[in-house]
Amino acid sequence: MALSQVVGRLLGVRPYQVQPGGGGASRVPQPVTALVVGGGIAGVSAAVVLAERGVEVTVLEAAPTLGGRLGAWPQTLADGTRQVNEHGFHAFFRQYYNWRNILRRIDPKLRFLRPVPSYPVLSAQWPTEEFGRLPPAPPANLLTLLVRSPSLRLRDLRGMDRDAALPLLTYDPVRTYAEFDERTADDLLTSLRLPDRARAMLFEVFSHSFFNHEAQMSAAEMIAQFHFYLLGNPEGLAFDCPEDDYATTIWGPLTRHVERHGGQVMAGVAATGLHRTDTGWQVTTTEGAYQAGHVVLAVDPAALAALVAASPGLADTAPQLVAAMPGYGQPGPPYAVARYWCQGEVAAERAIFSGVTRQSTLDSVTLYHRLEQGSRRWAEETDGSVLELHAYACEPDVPATELAGRMWAELTTLWPEVGRLRVRELHARVEAKAPAFAPGSHARRPGVRTDAPGLYLAGDGIHTDFPSALMERAAATGILAANHILRAAGAATEPLRSVRPRGLLARR
Ligand SMILES: Cc1cc2nc3c(=O)[nH]c(=O)nc-3n(C[C@H](O)[C@H](O)[C@H](O)COP(=O)(O)OP(=O)(O)OC[C@H]3O[C@@H](n4cnc5c(N)ncnc54)[C@H](O)[C@@H]3O)c2cc1C
């Protein structure tokens, strides 16, 4: 354990138990059936836990492959080689306790996850900021950042509005939302009176990672995410990545795990509606109807709103769920992912993953040929490189290839050698499936339990009482949904953990 973690632990910075798990039979005492709609992290996490306890669970996934926004699919390049393309680079942070517990089912020591040691933030205006080599735990990580960061000097700290900054250290799951949910993240950042450079290098790159524009994101959500990622966990900003593509390392093994426990995983089956029956629920799909005692809807916000709208019976059985949809079903802005297969290589010192600040489109760049085995092999055989560029909150209605071109041009201003690479192939996508965290949305955010018996929600936009975000929130809500079903059936539930529930300086 690092010294910062020892000090942090004395201050209560450690994993906290949210639900102890257990409390029932190791398998459901009588037959229980469940349908999980959506085969992303949330749906598959629910299915894993349910199948292990003997629930007859079926996952219905609309796409031909599992994974949703962490999806991966085979792609044949123009040169005839087979590659696995993906929905985009993901950082598996170390405080993702619940997602990691699901992944331990397929690799108990998580050997397929490799540390990514460096986390630089690039800017055309200022020198690179390094987030990767901070002490892991707060308060040492924050203090080191403040002392070491070239973007923030002592005189800047003196000029800062320290009262305005205090809420970042006093996160409280009730008070923070009561006081800050109506304000925007942009407004909060402005109130700190930070120099422009510190704002860009230390804060904006962070807030962009939540797929929302600062001017349209709740200040309370930003405070919550600061707490979850930097100030409330003993692992800090360290993260790992799979050594190969997500289909090989995650979705294949998790599918086999569910099937080994008697569950079924049906890809290419889209749910088109649902209604309550005498014995539970019927879900209609593009491939016929399915019945079960319980349903977990683990789809992205727009898909949930569409499904609810296509299920008129829910107006009687789940009126609160129906009422929440107009707000919840509006996703955040589009994000773009462009993967480039190139002739030639970037400079040796470039990091595997870099955040980018203050470019109009580009938010991050990943060197896949230094990360995943499949890309590495392709690059070795062709003297090439595989680069992936992301934009996390783009303007609407811009085609994917146009966004890819803008990101590429912006990257060449940061890494001039990119201009000498020859692009052999480009696959670009733009989508809007991330949840919005608009100011004032917290009170209306749906939770895992709906007002209809046997109907549950899971996903990274669903409310949790404890700190969580992105992949970890998807997994945690999937497990929570499964726990509701298991508890009702008298079976043991799955334990859940999270980071310190409140900020270091929060009043009890
Ligand atoms: C480019 C990018 C980079 C990211 N980077 C990170 C990162 O570094 N770290 C991190 O923690 N998170 C990251 N995320 C966020 C992360 O991917 C999501 O938080 C997570 O995958 C959400 O999982 P989910 O199961 O809630 O939803 P989804 O992954 O959206 O899964 C929902 C599933 O439901 C299916 N579906 C929809 N409608 C239907 C229907 N009618 N019938 C059946 N199935 C249906 C969809 O096809 C999909 O598979 C990133 C996301 C993107 C897009």
Coordinates of C-alpha atoms in Angstrom, one line a residue, residues 6-503:
V6 CA -2.2 4.7 4.3
V7 CA -2.9 8.4 5.1
G8 CA -6.0 8.3 3.0
R9 CA -7.3 5.2 4.8
L10 CA -6.8 7.0 8.2
L11 CA -9.1 9.7 6.8
G12 CA -11.7 7.1 5.6
V13 CA -10.7 7.0 2.0
R14 CA -11.3 3.3 1.3
P15 CA -13.9 1.1 -0.4
Y16 CA -17.3 1.2 1.4
Q17 CA -19.9 -1.5 1.4
V18 CA -23.2 -0.4 -0.2
Q19 CA -24.9 -3.8 0.1
P20 CA -23.4 -6.7 2.0
G21 CA -24.8 -9.4 -0.3
G22 CA -25.9 -12.9 0.8
G23 CA -29.0 -13.2 3.0
G24 CA -30.7 -16.1 1.2
A25 CA -30.3 -19.4 -0.6
S26 CA -27.3 -19.9 -2.9
R27 CA -29.8 -20.7 -5.7
V28 CA -33.4 -19.6 -6.1
P29 CA -35.6 -22.0 -4.2
Q30 CA -38.3 -22.1 -6.9
P31 CA -38.1 -21.5 -10.7
V32 CA -37.7 -17.8 -11.4
T33 CA -37.6 -16.3 -15.0
A34 CA -36.1 -13.0 -16.1
L35 CA -35.7 -11.2 -19.4
V36 CA -32.9 -8.6 -19.7
V37 CA -33.3 -6.2 -22.6
G38 CA -29.9 -4.8 -23.7
G39 CA -26.6 -6.7 -23.8
G40 CA -24.3 -3.9 -22.7
I41 CA -22.4 -3.8 -19.4
A42 CA -25.6 -3.2 -17.4
G43 CA -27.6 -6.0 -19.0
V44 CA -24.8 -8.6 -19.0
S45 CA -23.9 -7.7 -15.3
A46 CA -27.5 -8.4 -14.3
A47 CA -27.6 -11.6 -16.3
V48 CA -24.3 -12.9 -14.8
V49 CA -25.6 -12.5 -11.2
L50 CA -29.1 -13.9 -12.0
A51 CA -27.8 -16.9 -13.9
E52 CA -25.3 -17.8 -11.2
R53 CA -28.2 -18.0 -8.7
G54 CA -30.2 -20.3 -10.9
V55 CA -32.6 -17.7 -12.4
E56 CA -33.7 -18.7 -16.0
V57 CA -32.4 -15.5 -17.6
T58 CA -32.5 -14.5 -21.3
V59 CA -30.6 -11.5 -22.7
L60 CA -32.2 -9.9 -25.7
E61 CA -29.7 -7.6 -27.6
A62 CA -30.7 -5.7 -30.7
A63 CA -27.2 -5.5 -32.2
P64 CA -25.6 -8.5 -33.8
T65 CA -22.8 -8.4 -31.2
L66 CA -22.9 -7.7 -27.4
G67 CA -21.3 -4.8 -25.5
G68 CA -23.3 -1.7 -26.5
R69 CA -21.0 1.3 -26.1
L70 CA -18.2 -1.1 -25.1
G71 CA -19.0 -3.3 -28.1
A72 CA -16.6 -4.9 -30.5
W73 CA -17.2 -6.5 -33.9
P74 CA -15.2 -8.2 -36.7
Q75 CA -14.2 -6.0 -39.6
T76 CA -12.4 -7.0 -42.8
L77 CA -10.1 -4.2 -44.0
A78 CA -9.6 -3.4 -47.7
D79 CA -6.2 -5.2 -47.5
G80 CA -8.1 -8.4 -46.6
T81 CA -6.9 -8.6 -43.0
R82 CA -9.5 -9.3 -40.3
Q83 CA -9.5 -6.8 -37.4
V84 CA -11.8 -6.3 -34.5
N85 CA -13.2 -2.8 -34.5
E86 CA -14.7 -1.3 -31.3
H87 CA -16.9 1.3 -30.0
G88 CA -13.9 3.1 -28.6
F89 CA -11.1 3.2 -26.1
H90 CA -12.2 2.7 -22.5
A91 CA -10.3 3.4 -19.3
F92 CA -11.0 0.7 -16.7
F93 CA -10.5 2.7 -13.5
R94 CA -9.4 0.8 -10.4
Q95 CA -12.3 2.0 -8.2
Y96 CA -14.7 0.3 -10.6
Y97 CA -15.2 -2.3 -7.8
N98 CA -18.5 -3.8 -9.1
W99 CA -17.6 -3.9 -12.8
R100 CA -14.3 -5.5 -11.9
N101 CA -16.1 -8.1 -9.7
I102 CA -18.2 -9.1 -12.8
L103 CA -15.0 -9.3 -14.8
R104 CA -13.4 -11.5 -12.2
R105 CA -15.9 -14.2 -13.1
I106 CA -13.9 -14.6 -16.4
D107 CA -10.4 -13.9 -15.1
P108 CA -10.1 -14.0 -11.2
K109 CA -6.9 -12.1 -11.1
L110 CA -7.9 -9.7 -14.0
R111 CA -4.7 -10.5 -15.8
F112 CA -6.2 -9.4 -19.1
L113 CA -6.2 -5.8 -17.8
R114 CA -2.8 -4.0 -18.2
P115 CA -1.9 -0.8 -16.4
V116 CA -1.6 2.3 -18.6
P117 CA 1.1 4.2 -16.8
S118 CA 0.8 7.6 -18.3
Y119 CA -2.2 10.0 -18.7
P120 CA -1.1 13.2 -20.3
V121 CA -3.3 16.0 -21.3
L122 CA -2.2 17.7 -24.6
S123 CA -2.8 21.3 -25.6
A124 CA -1.6 23.4 -28.5
Q125 CA -1.2 26.4 -26.2
W126 CA 0.5 25.0 -23.1
P127 CA 2.9 22.3 -22.1
T128 CA 1.6 18.8 -21.4
E129 CA 0.0 18.1 -18.0
E130 CA 0.6 14.6 -16.6
F131 CA -2.2 13.0 -14.5
G132 CA -0.8 9.5 -14.6
R133 CA 1.9 9.8 -12.0
L134 CA 0.2 11.3 -9.0
P135 CA 0.1 9.5 -5.7
P136 CA -3.1 7.4 -5.8
A137 CA -5.1 8.5 -2.8
P138 CA -6.5 11.9 -1.6
P139 CA -5.6 14.2 -0.1
A140 CA -2.0 13.6 -1.3
N141 CA -3.0 13.3 -5.0
L142 CA -4.8 16.7 -4.9
L143 CA -2.0 18.4 -3.0
T144 CA 0.7 17.0 -5.3
L145 CA -1.3 18.1 -8.3
L146 CA -1.6 21.6 -6.9
V147 CA 2.1 21.8 -6.0
R148 CA 3.5 20.1 -9.2
S149 CA 1.1 21.3 -11.9
P150 CA 2.7 23.8 -14.2
S151 CA -0.8 25.0 -15.0
L152 CA -1.5 26.2 -11.5
R153 CA 1.0 28.4 -9.5
L154 CA 0.8 29.5 -5.9
R155 CA -0.3 33.0 -7.0
D156 CA -3.1 31.4 -9.0
L157 CA -4.2 29.6 -5.9
R158 CA -4.2 32.8 -4.0
G159 CA -6.4 34.5 -6.7
M160 CA -8.8 31.6 -6.7
D161 CA -12.2 31.8 -5.0
R162 CA -11.6 29.2 -2.4
D163 CA -15.2 29.4 -1.1
A164 CA -16.4 28.5 -4.6
A165 CA -13.9 25.6 -4.7
L166 CA -15.0 24.1 -1.3
P167 CA -18.0 22.2 -2.8
L168 CA -15.5 20.0 -4.7
L169 CA -14.2 18.8 -1.4
T170 CA -17.5 18.5 0.4
Y171 CA -19.5 16.2 -1.9
D172 CA -22.6 14.9 -0.2
P173 CA -25.1 12.7 -2.0
V174 CA -28.1 14.9 -0.8
R175 CA -26.7 18.4 -0.1
T176 CA -24.6 18.7 -3.2
Y177 CA -27.6 18.0 -5.5
A178 CA -29.9 20.3 -3.4
E179 CA -27.4 23.2 -3.7
F180 CA -25.9 22.7 -7.1
D181 CA -28.1 20.7 -9.4
E182 CA -29.8 23.7 -10.9
R183 CA -26.4 25.3 -11.8
T184 CA -24.2 24.4 -14.7
A185 CA -20.7 22.9 -14.5
D186 CA -19.6 25.9 -16.6
D187 CA -21.0 28.3 -14.1
L188 CA -19.2 26.5 -11.2
L189 CA -15.9 26.4 -13.1
T190 CA -16.2 30.2 -13.8
S191 CA -16.9 30.9 -10.2
L192 CA -13.6 29.3 -9.2
R193 CA -11.8 32.3 -10.9
L194 CA -9.1 30.0 -12.2
P195 CA -6.6 31.2 -14.8
D196 CA -7.7 30.1 -18.2
R197 CA -4.8 27.6 -18.5
A198 CA -5.6 25.8 -15.2
R199 CA -9.3 25.6 -16.2
A200 CA -8.4 24.1 -19.6
M201 CA -5.7 21.7 -18.5
L202 CA -7.1 20.5 -15.2
F203 CA -10.8 20.8 -15.3
E204 CA -12.2 20.9 -18.9
V205 CA -10.6 17.7 -20.0
F206 CA -12.1 16.0 -17.1
S207 CA -15.7 17.4 -17.5
H208 CA -15.6 16.6 -21.3
S209 CA -15.2 12.9 -20.4
F210 CA -18.8 12.7 -19.3
F211 CA -20.2 13.2 -22.8
N212 CA -21.9 16.5 -21.8
H213 CA -21.1 20.1 -22.6
E214 CA -20.2 22.0 -19.4
A215 CA -22.8 24.6 -20.2
Q216 CA -25.5 21.9 -20.3
M217 CA -24.2 19.7 -17.5
S218 CA -25.3 20.0 -13.8
A219 CA -22.7 21.4 -11.5
A220 CA -23.7 18.8 -8.9
E221 CA -22.9 16.0 -11.4
M222 CA -19.5 17.5 -12.0
I223 CA -18.8 17.7 -8.2
A224 CA -20.0 14.1 -7.8
Q225 CA -17.6 12.9 -10.6
F226 CA -14.7 14.8 -9.1
H227 CA -15.4 13.0 -5.9
F228 CA -15.8 9.6 -7.6
Y229 CA -12.6 9.8 -9.8
L230 CA -10.2 12.0 -7.8
L231 CA -11.1 12.9 -4.2
G232 CA -13.1 9.9 -2.8
N233 CA -11.2 6.8 -3.8
P234 CA -7.8 5.3 -2.8
E235 CA -6.9 4.3 -6.3
G236 CA -6.9 7.8 -7.8
L237 CA -6.8 8.3 -11.6
A238 CA -5.0 5.1 -12.3
F239 CA -6.5 2.9 -14.9
D240 CA -6.0 -0.3 -16.9
C241 CA -7.0 -1.5 -20.3
P242 CA -7.6 -4.9 -21.8
E243 CA -4.6 -6.4 -23.6
D244 CA -6.8 -7.3 -26.6
D245 CA -10.2 -6.3 -28.1
Y246 CA -13.4 -6.4 -26.0
A247 CA -15.0 -9.2 -28.0
T248 CA -12.1 -11.5 -27.2
T249 CA -11.3 -10.5 -23.7
I250 CA -14.8 -9.6 -22.3
W251 CA -17.9 -10.4 -24.3
G252 CA -17.0 -13.9 -25.5
P253 CA -16.0 -15.1 -22.0
L254 CA -19.0 -13.4 -20.3
T255 CA -21.4 -14.9 -22.8
R256 CA -20.0 -18.4 -22.1
H257 CA -20.2 -17.7 -18.4
V258 CA -23.9 -16.8 -18.6
E259 CA -24.6 -19.8 -20.8
R260 CA -22.6 -22.2 -18.5
H261 CA -25.0 -21.2 -15.8
G262 CA -28.0 -21.9 -17.9
G263 CA -28.7 -18.4 -19.2
Q264 CA -29.4 -17.6 -22.8
V265 CA -27.9 -14.7 -24.8
M266 CA -29.8 -13.7 -28.0
A267 CA -28.0 -11.2 -30.2
G268 CA -29.9 -9.6 -33.1
V269 CA -33.2 -9.6 -31.2
A270 CA -34.6 -6.1 -30.6
A271 CA -37.4 -5.6 -28.1
T272 CA -40.3 -3.6 -29.6
G273 CA -42.6 -3.3 -26.6
L274 CA -43.6 -4.8 -23.3
H275 CA -46.8 -5.3 -21.2
R276 CA -47.8 -6.8 -17.9
T277 CA -49.5 -10.2 -18.0
D278 CA -51.2 -12.3 -15.2
T279 CA -47.9 -14.0 -14.4
G280 CA -45.4 -11.3 -15.1
W281 CA -44.3 -9.6 -18.3
Q282 CA -44.4 -10.2 -22.1
V283 CA -41.7 -8.6 -24.2
T284 CA -42.4 -8.4 -27.9
T285 CA -39.4 -8.5 -30.2
T286 CA -38.4 -8.5 -33.9
E287 CA -38.2 -12.3 -33.5
G288 CA -41.4 -13.1 -31.6
A289 CA -42.6 -12.7 -28.0
Y290 CA -40.9 -13.7 -24.7
Q291 CA -42.5 -14.1 -21.3
A292 CA -40.9 -13.9 -17.8
G293 CA -41.7 -13.0 -14.3
H294 CA -39.2 -10.1 -14.2
V295 CA -37.8 -7.7 -16.8
V296 CA -34.7 -5.6 -16.6
L297 CA -34.6 -2.8 -19.2
A298 CA -30.8 -2.2 -19.6
V299 CA -30.9 0.0 -22.7
D300 CA -29.5 3.5 -23.4
P301 CA -31.8 6.5 -22.6
A302 CA -33.2 7.1 -26.1
A303 CA -33.9 3.4 -26.5
L304 CA -35.6 3.3 -23.1
A305 CA -37.9 6.2 -24.0
A306 CA -38.7 4.6 -27.4
L307 CA -39.5 1.3 -25.7
V308 CA -41.7 2.9 -23.1
A309 CA -43.5 5.0 -25.8
A310 CA -44.2 1.7 -27.8
S311 CA -45.7 0.1 -24.7
P312 CA -49.0 1.9 -24.0
G313 CA -50.0 -0.4 -21.2
L314 CA -47.2 1.1 -19.1
A315 CA -49.3 4.3 -18.6
D316 CA -51.4 2.2 -16.1
T317 CA -48.7 -0.2 -14.7
A318 CA -45.7 2.2 -14.5
P319 CA -47.0 5.8 -14.7
Q320 CA -44.0 7.3 -12.9
L321 CA -41.7 5.6 -15.4
V322 CA -43.7 6.9 -18.3
A323 CA -43.6 10.4 -16.7
A324 CA -39.8 10.4 -16.4
M325 CA -39.2 9.6 -20.1
P326 CA -39.5 13.0 -21.7
G327 CA -36.6 14.3 -19.7
Y328 CA -34.6 11.1 -19.3
G329 CA -35.0 9.9 -22.9
Q330 CA -33.2 13.0 -24.4
P331 CA -29.6 11.8 -24.7
G332 CA -26.5 13.9 -24.3
P333 CA -24.8 15.4 -27.4
P334 CA -23.3 13.2 -30.1
Y335 CA -19.9 11.7 -29.7
A336 CA -17.6 10.6 -32.5
V337 CA -15.1 7.8 -32.8
A338 CA -12.7 7.5 -35.7
R339 CA -10.2 4.6 -36.1
Y340 CA -7.4 5.1 -38.5
W341 CA -5.2 2.3 -39.9
C342 CA -2.1 4.0 -41.2
Q343 CA 1.2 3.5 -43.0
G344 CA 4.0 4.8 -40.7
E345 CA 4.3 5.4 -37.0
V346 CA 4.0 8.3 -34.6
A347 CA 7.0 9.4 -32.4
A348 CA 8.1 6.8 -29.9
E349 CA 7.5 9.1 -26.9
R350 CA 3.8 9.5 -27.6
A351 CA 1.6 8.0 -24.8
I352 CA -0.9 5.1 -25.4
F353 CA -3.7 7.4 -24.4
S354 CA -3.7 11.2 -24.3
G355 CA -6.5 13.6 -23.3
V356 CA -6.7 16.7 -25.5
T357 CA -7.9 20.1 -24.4
R358 CA -9.1 23.2 -26.2
Q359 CA -9.3 21.8 -29.7
S360 CA -12.7 22.4 -31.2
T361 CA -13.4 18.7 -31.9
L362 CA -10.7 16.3 -30.7
D363 CA -10.8 15.2 -27.0
S364 CA -8.5 12.2 -27.0
V365 CA -6.1 10.0 -29.0
T366 CA -5.3 6.4 -28.4
L367 CA -2.5 4.3 -30.0
Y368 CA -4.1 1.0 -30.5
H369 CA -1.1 -0.7 -32.0
R370 CA 0.6 -0.2 -28.6
L371 CA -2.4 -1.3 -26.7
E372 CA -4.2 -4.3 -28.2
Q373 CA -2.7 -7.5 -29.6
G374 CA -4.8 -7.6 -32.8
S375 CA -3.8 -4.0 -33.7
R376 CA -0.2 -4.6 -32.7
R377 CA 0.0 -7.6 -35.1
W378 CA -1.5 -5.7 -37.9
A379 CA 0.9 -2.8 -37.4
E380 CA 3.9 -5.2 -37.2
E381 CA 3.0 -6.9 -40.4
T382 CA 2.3 -3.7 -42.3
D383 CA 4.9 -1.2 -40.7
G384 CA 1.8 0.7 -39.7
S385 CA 0.0 2.1 -36.8
V386 CA -3.7 2.2 -35.6
L387 CA -4.9 5.5 -34.1
E388 CA -8.3 6.2 -32.6
L389 CA -9.6 9.7 -32.1
H390 CA -12.5 10.7 -29.9
A391 CA -14.8 13.7 -29.7
Y392 CA -17.0 13.5 -26.6
A393 CA -19.5 16.2 -27.1
C394 CA -19.8 17.3 -30.7
E395 CA -22.1 19.7 -32.4
P396 CA -25.2 18.0 -33.8
D397 CA -25.8 16.9 -37.4
V398 CA -22.2 16.8 -38.6
P399 CA -21.4 13.6 -40.5
A400 CA -18.9 11.1 -39.0
T401 CA -16.3 11.5 -41.8
E402 CA -16.3 15.2 -41.4
L403 CA -15.8 15.0 -37.7
A404 CA -13.0 12.4 -38.3
G405 CA -11.3 14.8 -40.7
R406 CA -11.5 17.7 -38.2
M407 CA -10.0 15.5 -35.4
W408 CA -7.2 14.4 -37.7
A409 CA -6.3 17.9 -38.7
E410 CA -6.4 19.0 -35.0
L411 CA -4.1 16.1 -34.1
T412 CA -1.5 17.2 -36.7
T413 CA -1.2 20.5 -34.9
L414 CA -0.3 18.7 -31.7
W415 CA 1.8 15.8 -33.2
P416 CA 3.3 17.2 -36.5
E417 CA 4.5 13.7 -37.5
V418 CA 0.9 12.6 -38.0
G419 CA 0.8 14.7 -41.1
R420 CA 3.4 12.2 -42.6
L421 CA 1.3 9.1 -42.0
R422 CA -0.5 7.7 -45.0
V423 CA -4.1 6.8 -44.0
R424 CA -4.9 3.3 -45.4
E425 CA -8.3 2.9 -43.9
L426 CA -10.7 4.9 -41.7
H427 CA -13.8 3.8 -39.9
A428 CA -15.7 6.6 -38.3
R429 CA -19.0 6.7 -36.4
V430 CA -21.1 9.4 -34.7
E431 CA -23.8 8.5 -32.2
A432 CA -25.8 10.0 -29.4
K433 CA -26.4 7.3 -26.8
A434 CA -24.8 8.8 -23.7
P435 CA -27.1 10.0 -20.9
A436 CA -27.6 13.8 -20.4
F437 CA -26.9 15.2 -17.0
A438 CA -28.7 18.4 -17.5
P439 CA -29.1 21.0 -14.7
G440 CA -32.1 20.2 -12.6
S441 CA -32.4 16.6 -13.9
H442 CA -31.4 14.8 -10.7
A443 CA -34.7 14.7 -8.9
R444 CA -36.4 13.3 -12.0
R445 CA -33.7 10.7 -12.8
P446 CA -35.2 7.2 -12.7
G447 CA -33.8 4.6 -10.3
V448 CA -33.4 0.9 -10.7
R449 CA -36.7 0.1 -9.2
T450 CA -39.8 1.2 -11.2
D451 CA -43.3 1.7 -10.0
A452 CA -44.4 -1.6 -11.7
P453 CA -43.8 -4.9 -9.9
G454 CA -41.0 -7.0 -11.5
L455 CA -39.8 -4.2 -13.8
Y456 CA -36.3 -2.8 -13.3
L457 CA -34.0 -0.4 -15.1
A458 CA -30.2 -0.5 -15.4
G459 CA -27.6 1.6 -17.3
D460 CA -25.2 4.4 -16.9
G461 CA -27.9 7.1 -16.8
I462 CA -29.9 5.4 -13.9
H463 CA -29.7 6.9 -10.5
T464 CA -27.6 5.3 -7.7
D465 CA -27.5 6.5 -4.1
F466 CA -23.8 6.0 -4.0
P467 CA -21.0 7.5 -6.1
S468 CA -20.6 5.8 -9.5
A469 CA -20.3 6.7 -13.2
L470 CA -20.1 5.4 -16.7
M471 CA -19.1 1.7 -16.9
E472 CA -19.1 1.4 -13.2
R473 CA -22.6 2.8 -12.9
A474 CA -23.8 0.5 -15.7
A475 CA -22.5 -2.6 -13.9
A476 CA -23.7 -1.4 -10.4
T477 CA -27.2 -0.8 -11.6
G478 CA -27.3 -4.1 -13.4
I479 CA -26.3 -5.8 -10.2
L480 CA -28.8 -3.8 -8.2
A481 CA -31.6 -4.9 -10.5
A482 CA -30.5 -8.5 -10.2
N483 CA -30.5 -8.2 -6.4
H484 CA -34.1 -7.0 -6.3
I485 CA -35.1 -10.1 -8.2
L486 CA -33.1 -12.4 -6.1
R487 CA -34.3 -10.8 -2.8
A488 CA -37.9 -11.2 -3.9
A489 CA -37.2 -14.9 -4.7
G490 CA -35.4 -15.6 -1.4
A491 CA -32.0 -16.1 -2.9
A492 CA -28.7 -14.6 -1.8
T493 CA -27.8 -11.2 -3.3
E494 CA -24.5 -9.9 -4.7
P495 CA -22.4 -7.5 -2.6
L496 CA -21.9 -4.0 -3.9
R497 CA -19.2 -1.5 -3.0
S498 CA -18.4 2.1 -3.8
V499 CA -15.9 4.8 -2.8
R500 CA -16.1 7.0 0.3
P501 CA -19.7 8.2 0.3
R502 CA -18.9 11.8 1.1
G503 CA -16.2 14.3 0.4

